[in-house]
PDB file of C-alpha atoms in Angstrom:
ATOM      1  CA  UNK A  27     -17.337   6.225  46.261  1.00  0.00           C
ATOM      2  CA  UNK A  28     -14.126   6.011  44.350  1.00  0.00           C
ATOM      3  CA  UNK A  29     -13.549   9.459  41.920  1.00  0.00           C
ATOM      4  CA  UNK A  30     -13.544   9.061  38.356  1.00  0.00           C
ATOM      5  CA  UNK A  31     -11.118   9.458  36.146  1.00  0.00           C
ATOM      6  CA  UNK A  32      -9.785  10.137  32.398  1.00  0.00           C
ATOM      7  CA  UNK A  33      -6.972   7.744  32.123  1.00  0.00           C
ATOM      8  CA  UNK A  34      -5.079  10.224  29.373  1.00  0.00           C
ATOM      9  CA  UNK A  35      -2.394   7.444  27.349  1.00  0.00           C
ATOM     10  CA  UNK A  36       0.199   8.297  24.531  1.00  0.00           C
ATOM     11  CA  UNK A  37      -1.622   7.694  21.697  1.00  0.00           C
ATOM     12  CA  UNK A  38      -0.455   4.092  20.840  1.00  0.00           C
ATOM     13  CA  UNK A  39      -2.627   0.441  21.105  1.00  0.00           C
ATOM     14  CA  UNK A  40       0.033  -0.946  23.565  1.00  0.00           C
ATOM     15  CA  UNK A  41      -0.767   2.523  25.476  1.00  0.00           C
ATOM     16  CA  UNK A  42      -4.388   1.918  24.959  1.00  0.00           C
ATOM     17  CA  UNK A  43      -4.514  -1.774  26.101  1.00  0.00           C
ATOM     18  CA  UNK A  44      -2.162  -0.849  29.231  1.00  0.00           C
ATOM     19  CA  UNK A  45      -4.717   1.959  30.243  1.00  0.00           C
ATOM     20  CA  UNK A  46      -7.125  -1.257  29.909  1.00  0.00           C
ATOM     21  CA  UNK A  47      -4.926  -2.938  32.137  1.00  0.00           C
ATOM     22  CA  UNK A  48      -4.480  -0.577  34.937  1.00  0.00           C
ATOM     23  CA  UNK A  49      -8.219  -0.128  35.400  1.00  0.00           C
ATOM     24  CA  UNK A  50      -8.858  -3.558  35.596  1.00  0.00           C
ATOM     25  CA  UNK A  51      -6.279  -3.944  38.281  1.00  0.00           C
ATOM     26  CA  UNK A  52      -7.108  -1.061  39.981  1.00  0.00           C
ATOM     27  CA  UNK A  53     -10.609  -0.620  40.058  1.00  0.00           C
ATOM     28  CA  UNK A  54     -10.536   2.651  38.265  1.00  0.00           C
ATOM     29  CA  UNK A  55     -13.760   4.336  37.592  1.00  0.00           C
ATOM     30  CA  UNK A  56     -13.082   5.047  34.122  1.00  0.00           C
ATOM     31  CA  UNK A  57     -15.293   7.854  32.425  1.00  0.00           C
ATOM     32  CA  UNK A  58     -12.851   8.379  29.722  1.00  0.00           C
ATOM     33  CA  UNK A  59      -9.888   7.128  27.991  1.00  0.00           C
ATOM     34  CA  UNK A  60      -8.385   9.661  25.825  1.00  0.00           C
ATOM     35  CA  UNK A  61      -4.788  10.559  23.439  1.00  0.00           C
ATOM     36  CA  UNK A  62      -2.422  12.601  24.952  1.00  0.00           C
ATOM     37  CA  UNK A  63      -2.662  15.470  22.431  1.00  0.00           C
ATOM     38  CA  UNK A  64      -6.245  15.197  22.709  1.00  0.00           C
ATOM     39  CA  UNK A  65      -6.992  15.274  26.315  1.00  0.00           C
ATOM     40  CA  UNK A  66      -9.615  17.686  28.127  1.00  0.00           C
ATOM     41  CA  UNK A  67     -10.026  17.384  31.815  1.00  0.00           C
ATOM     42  CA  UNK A  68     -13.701  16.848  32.782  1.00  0.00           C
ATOM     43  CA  UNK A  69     -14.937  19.023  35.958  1.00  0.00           C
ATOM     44  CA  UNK A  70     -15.477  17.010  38.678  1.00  0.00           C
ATOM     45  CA  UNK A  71     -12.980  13.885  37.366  1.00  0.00           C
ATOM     46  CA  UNK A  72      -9.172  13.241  38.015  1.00  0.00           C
ATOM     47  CA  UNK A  73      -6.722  12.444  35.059  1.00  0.00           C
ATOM     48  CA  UNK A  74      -4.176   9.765  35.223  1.00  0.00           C
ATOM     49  CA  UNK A  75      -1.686   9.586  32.522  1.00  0.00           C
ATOM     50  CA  UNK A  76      -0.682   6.035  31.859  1.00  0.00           C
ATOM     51  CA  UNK A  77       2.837   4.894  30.603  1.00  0.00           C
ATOM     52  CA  UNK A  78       2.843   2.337  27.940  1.00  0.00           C
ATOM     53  CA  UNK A  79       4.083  -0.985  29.277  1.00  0.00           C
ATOM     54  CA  UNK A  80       4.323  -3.809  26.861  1.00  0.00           C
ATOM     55  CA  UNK A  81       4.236  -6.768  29.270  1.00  0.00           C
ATOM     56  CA  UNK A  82       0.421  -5.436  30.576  1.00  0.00           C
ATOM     57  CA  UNK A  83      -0.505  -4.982  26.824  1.00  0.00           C
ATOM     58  CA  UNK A  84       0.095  -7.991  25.717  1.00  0.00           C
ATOM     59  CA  UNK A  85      -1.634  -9.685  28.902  1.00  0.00           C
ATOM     60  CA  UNK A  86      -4.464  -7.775  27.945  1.00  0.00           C
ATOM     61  CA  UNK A  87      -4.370  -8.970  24.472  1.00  0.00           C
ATOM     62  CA  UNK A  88      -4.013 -12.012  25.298  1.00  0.00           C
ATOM     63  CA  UNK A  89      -6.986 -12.177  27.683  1.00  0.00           C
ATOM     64  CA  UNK A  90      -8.898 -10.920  24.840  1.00  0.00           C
ATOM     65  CA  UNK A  91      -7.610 -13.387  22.257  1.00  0.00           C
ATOM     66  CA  UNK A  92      -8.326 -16.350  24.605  1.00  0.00           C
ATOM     67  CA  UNK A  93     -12.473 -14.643  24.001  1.00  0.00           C
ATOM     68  CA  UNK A  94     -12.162 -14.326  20.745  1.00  0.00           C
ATOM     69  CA  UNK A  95     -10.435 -14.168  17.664  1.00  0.00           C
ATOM     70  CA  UNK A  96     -12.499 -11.965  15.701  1.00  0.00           C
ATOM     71  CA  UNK A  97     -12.494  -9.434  18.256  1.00  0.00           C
ATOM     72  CA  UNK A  98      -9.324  -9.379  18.235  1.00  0.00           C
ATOM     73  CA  UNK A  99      -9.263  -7.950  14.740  1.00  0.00           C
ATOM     74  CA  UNK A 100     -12.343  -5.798  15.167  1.00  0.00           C
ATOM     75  CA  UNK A 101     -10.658  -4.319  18.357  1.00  0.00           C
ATOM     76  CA  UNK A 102      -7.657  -3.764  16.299  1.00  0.00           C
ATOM     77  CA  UNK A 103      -8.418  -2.061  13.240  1.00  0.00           C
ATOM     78  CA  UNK A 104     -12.001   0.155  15.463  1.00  0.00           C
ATOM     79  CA  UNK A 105      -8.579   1.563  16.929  1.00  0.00           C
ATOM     80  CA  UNK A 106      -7.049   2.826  13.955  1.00  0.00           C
ATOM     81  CA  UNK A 107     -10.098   4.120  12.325  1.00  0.00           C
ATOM     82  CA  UNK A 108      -9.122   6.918  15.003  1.00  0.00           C
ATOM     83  CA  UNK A 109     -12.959   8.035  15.261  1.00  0.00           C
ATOM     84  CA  UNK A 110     -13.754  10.784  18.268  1.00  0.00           C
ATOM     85  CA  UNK A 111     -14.485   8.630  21.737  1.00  0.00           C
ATOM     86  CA  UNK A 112     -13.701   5.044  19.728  1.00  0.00           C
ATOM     87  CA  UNK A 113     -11.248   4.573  23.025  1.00  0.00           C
ATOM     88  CA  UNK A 114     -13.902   4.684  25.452  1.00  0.00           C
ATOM     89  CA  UNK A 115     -16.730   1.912  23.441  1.00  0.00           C
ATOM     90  CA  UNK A 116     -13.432  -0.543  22.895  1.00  0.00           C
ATOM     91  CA  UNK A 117     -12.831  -0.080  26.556  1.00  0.00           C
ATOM     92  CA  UNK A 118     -16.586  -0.702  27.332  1.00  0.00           C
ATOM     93  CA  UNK A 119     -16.407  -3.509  25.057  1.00  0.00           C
ATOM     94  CA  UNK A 120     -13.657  -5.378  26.445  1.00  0.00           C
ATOM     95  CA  UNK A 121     -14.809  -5.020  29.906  1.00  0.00           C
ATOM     96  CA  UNK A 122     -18.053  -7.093  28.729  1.00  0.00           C
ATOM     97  CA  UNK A 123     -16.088  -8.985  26.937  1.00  0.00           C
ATOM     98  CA  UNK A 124     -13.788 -10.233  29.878  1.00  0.00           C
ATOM     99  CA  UNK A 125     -17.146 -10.669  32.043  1.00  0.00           C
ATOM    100  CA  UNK A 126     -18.718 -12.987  29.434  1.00  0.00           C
ATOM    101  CA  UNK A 127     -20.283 -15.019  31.730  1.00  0.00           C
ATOM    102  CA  UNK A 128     -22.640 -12.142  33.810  1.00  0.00           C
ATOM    103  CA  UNK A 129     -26.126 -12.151  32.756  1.00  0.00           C
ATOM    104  CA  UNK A 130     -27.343  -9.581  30.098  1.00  0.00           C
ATOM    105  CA  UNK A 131     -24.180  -9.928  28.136  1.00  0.00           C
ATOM    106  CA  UNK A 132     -25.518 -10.660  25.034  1.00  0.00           C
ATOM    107  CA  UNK A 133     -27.678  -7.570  25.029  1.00  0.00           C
ATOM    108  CA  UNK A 134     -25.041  -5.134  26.268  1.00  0.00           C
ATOM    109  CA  UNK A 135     -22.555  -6.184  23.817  1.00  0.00           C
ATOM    110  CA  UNK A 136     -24.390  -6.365  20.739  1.00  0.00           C
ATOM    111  CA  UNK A 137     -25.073  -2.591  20.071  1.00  0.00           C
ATOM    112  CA  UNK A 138     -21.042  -2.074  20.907  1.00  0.00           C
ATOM    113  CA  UNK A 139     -20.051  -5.010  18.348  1.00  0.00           C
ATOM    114  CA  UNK A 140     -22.664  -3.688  15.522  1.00  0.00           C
ATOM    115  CA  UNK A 141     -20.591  -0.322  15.461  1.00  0.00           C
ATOM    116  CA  UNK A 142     -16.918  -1.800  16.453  1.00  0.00           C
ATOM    117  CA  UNK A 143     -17.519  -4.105  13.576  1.00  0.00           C
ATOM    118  CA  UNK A 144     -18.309  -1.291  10.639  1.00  0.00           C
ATOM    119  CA  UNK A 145     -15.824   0.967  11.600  1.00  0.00           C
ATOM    120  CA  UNK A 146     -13.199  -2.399  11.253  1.00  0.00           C
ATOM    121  CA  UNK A 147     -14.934  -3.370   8.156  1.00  0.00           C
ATOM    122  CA  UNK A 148     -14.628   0.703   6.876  1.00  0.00           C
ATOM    123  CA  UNK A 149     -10.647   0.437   7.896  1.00  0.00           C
ATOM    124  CA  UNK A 150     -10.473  -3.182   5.964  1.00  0.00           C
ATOM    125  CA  UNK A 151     -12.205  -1.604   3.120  1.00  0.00           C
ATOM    126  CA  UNK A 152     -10.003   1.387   3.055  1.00  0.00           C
ATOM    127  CA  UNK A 153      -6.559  -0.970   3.590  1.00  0.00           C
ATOM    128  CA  UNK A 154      -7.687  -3.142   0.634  1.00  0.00           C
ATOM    129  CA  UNK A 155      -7.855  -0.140  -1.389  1.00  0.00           C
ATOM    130  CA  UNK A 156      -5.014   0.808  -0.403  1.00  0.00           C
ATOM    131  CA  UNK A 157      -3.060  -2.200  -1.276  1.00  0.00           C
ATOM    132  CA  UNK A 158      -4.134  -2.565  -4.773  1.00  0.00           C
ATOM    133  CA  UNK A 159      -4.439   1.069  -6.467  1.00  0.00           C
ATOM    134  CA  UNK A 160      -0.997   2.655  -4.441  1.00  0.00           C
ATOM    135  CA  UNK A 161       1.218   3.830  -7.102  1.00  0.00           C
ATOM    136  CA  UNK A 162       4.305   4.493  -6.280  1.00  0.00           C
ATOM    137  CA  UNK A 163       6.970   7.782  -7.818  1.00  0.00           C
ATOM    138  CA  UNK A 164      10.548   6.941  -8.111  1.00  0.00           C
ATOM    139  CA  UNK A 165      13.022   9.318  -6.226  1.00  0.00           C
ATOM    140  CA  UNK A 166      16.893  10.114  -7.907  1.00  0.00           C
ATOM    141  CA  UNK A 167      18.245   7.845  -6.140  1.00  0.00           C
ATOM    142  CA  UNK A 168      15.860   4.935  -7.048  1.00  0.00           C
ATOM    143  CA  UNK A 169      13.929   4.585  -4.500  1.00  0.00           C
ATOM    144  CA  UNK A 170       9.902   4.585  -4.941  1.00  0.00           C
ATOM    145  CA  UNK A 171       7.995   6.727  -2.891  1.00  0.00           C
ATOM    146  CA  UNK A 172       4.362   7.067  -2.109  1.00  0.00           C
ATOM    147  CA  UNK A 173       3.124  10.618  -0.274  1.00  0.00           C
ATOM    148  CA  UNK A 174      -0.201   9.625   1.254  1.00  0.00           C
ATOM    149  CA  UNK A 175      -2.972  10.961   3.546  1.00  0.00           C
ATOM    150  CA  UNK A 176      -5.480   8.165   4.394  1.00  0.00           C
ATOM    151  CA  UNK A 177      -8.518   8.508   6.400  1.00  0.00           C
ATOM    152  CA  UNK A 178      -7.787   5.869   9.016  1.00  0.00           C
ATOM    153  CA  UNK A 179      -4.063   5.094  10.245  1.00  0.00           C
ATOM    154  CA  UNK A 180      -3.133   2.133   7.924  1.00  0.00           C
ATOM    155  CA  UNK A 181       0.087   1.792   7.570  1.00  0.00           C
ATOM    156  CA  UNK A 182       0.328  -0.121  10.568  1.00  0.00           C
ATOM    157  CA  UNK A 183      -2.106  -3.124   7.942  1.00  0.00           C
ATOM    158  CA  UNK A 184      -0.367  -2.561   5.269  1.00  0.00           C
ATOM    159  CA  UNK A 185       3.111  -2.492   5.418  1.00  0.00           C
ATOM    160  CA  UNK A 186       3.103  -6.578   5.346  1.00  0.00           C
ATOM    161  CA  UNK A 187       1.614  -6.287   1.879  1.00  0.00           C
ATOM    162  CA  UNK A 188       4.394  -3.650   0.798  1.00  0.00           C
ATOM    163  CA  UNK A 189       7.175  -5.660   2.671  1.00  0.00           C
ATOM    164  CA  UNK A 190       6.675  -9.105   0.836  1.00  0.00           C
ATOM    165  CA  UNK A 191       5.022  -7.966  -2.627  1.00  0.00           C
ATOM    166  CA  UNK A 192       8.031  -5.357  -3.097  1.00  0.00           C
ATOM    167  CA  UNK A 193      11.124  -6.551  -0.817  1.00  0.00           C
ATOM    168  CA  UNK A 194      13.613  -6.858  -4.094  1.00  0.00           C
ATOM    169  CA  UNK A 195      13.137  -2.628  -4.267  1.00  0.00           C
ATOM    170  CA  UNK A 196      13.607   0.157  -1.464  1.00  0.00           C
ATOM    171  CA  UNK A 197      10.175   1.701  -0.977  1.00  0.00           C
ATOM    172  CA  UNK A 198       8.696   4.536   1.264  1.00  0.00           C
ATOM    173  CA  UNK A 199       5.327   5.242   2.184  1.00  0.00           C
ATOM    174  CA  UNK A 200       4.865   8.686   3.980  1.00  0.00           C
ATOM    175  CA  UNK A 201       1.744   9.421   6.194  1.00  0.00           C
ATOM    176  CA  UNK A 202       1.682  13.021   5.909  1.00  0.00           C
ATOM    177  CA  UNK A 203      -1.447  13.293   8.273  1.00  0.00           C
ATOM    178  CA  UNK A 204       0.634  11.137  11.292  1.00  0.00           C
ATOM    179  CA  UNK A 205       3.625  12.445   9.809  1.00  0.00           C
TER     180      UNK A 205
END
């Protein structure tokens, strides 16, 4: 029987979907996938620290947008509600994902898409809000500047909005809690 492990990643969704791609192709008995800065060994488990590799990201995203669209999403903004152990249900989730076909997959995926889902629609919420009520302060030098410290990591979803609703300005939004 093959040892498990805590695949331990950089902290990063191309890091997160490579650690999904290394223990598909390797078999790995995954118990946990966890952020760098947040990693604990378990007791009896082995820790693997994967590099991020875009090319086996994007296969993985791929393989998941070929399932589904609206998992895509859902996978996508679950991750940057940054909730304790949200790593280890998306991995779960895209492993029954890719096996779509076994038997019982309806009933082993539902409970995992119920919560996936809220926590994307709480981040969707929370990036809407965002978008509209920002106000911005204006710097000596002109440019406006925004000091935030959101509960989920948005900037990633909104800095489309910023980019085409204020491109004829120089602009600055500052995560202070991702710095």
């Amino acid at each position: 029987m093959e040892k498990e492990k805590i695949l331990v990643y950089d902290g990063s969704f191309n890091g997160f979907l490579t650690s999904v791609f290394i223990a598909f192709d390797q078999k790995i008995n995954v118990v946990n996938i966890q952020r760098r800065n947040e990693g604990q060994k378990g007791l009896f488990t082995d820790t693997q620290t994967i590099l991020t590799q875009v090319p086996k990201a994007k296969r993985v995203w791929n393989g998941i947008s070929r399932r589904s669209n609206h998992a895509m999403k859902n996978i996508y903004f679950a991750f940057l509600g940054e909730t304790a152990g949200i790593e280890q249900l998306l991995f779960s989730y895209i492993k029954k994902l890719v096996a779509k076909d076994s038997p019982n997959y309806s009933d082993s995926i539902e409970g995992m898409a119920y919560k996936i889902n809220h926590l994307a629609n709480m981040v969707s919420k929370r990036k809407s809000q965002m978008e509209a009520f920002m106000q911005f302060n204006v710097s000596l030098d002109g440019i406006h500047y925004n000091l935030t410290k959101p509960e989920f990591n948005l900037l990633p979803l909104v800095s489309k909005h910023f980019r085409s609703n204020f491109g004829d300005r120089q602009w600055l939004i500052y995560d202070i809690k991702r710095s």
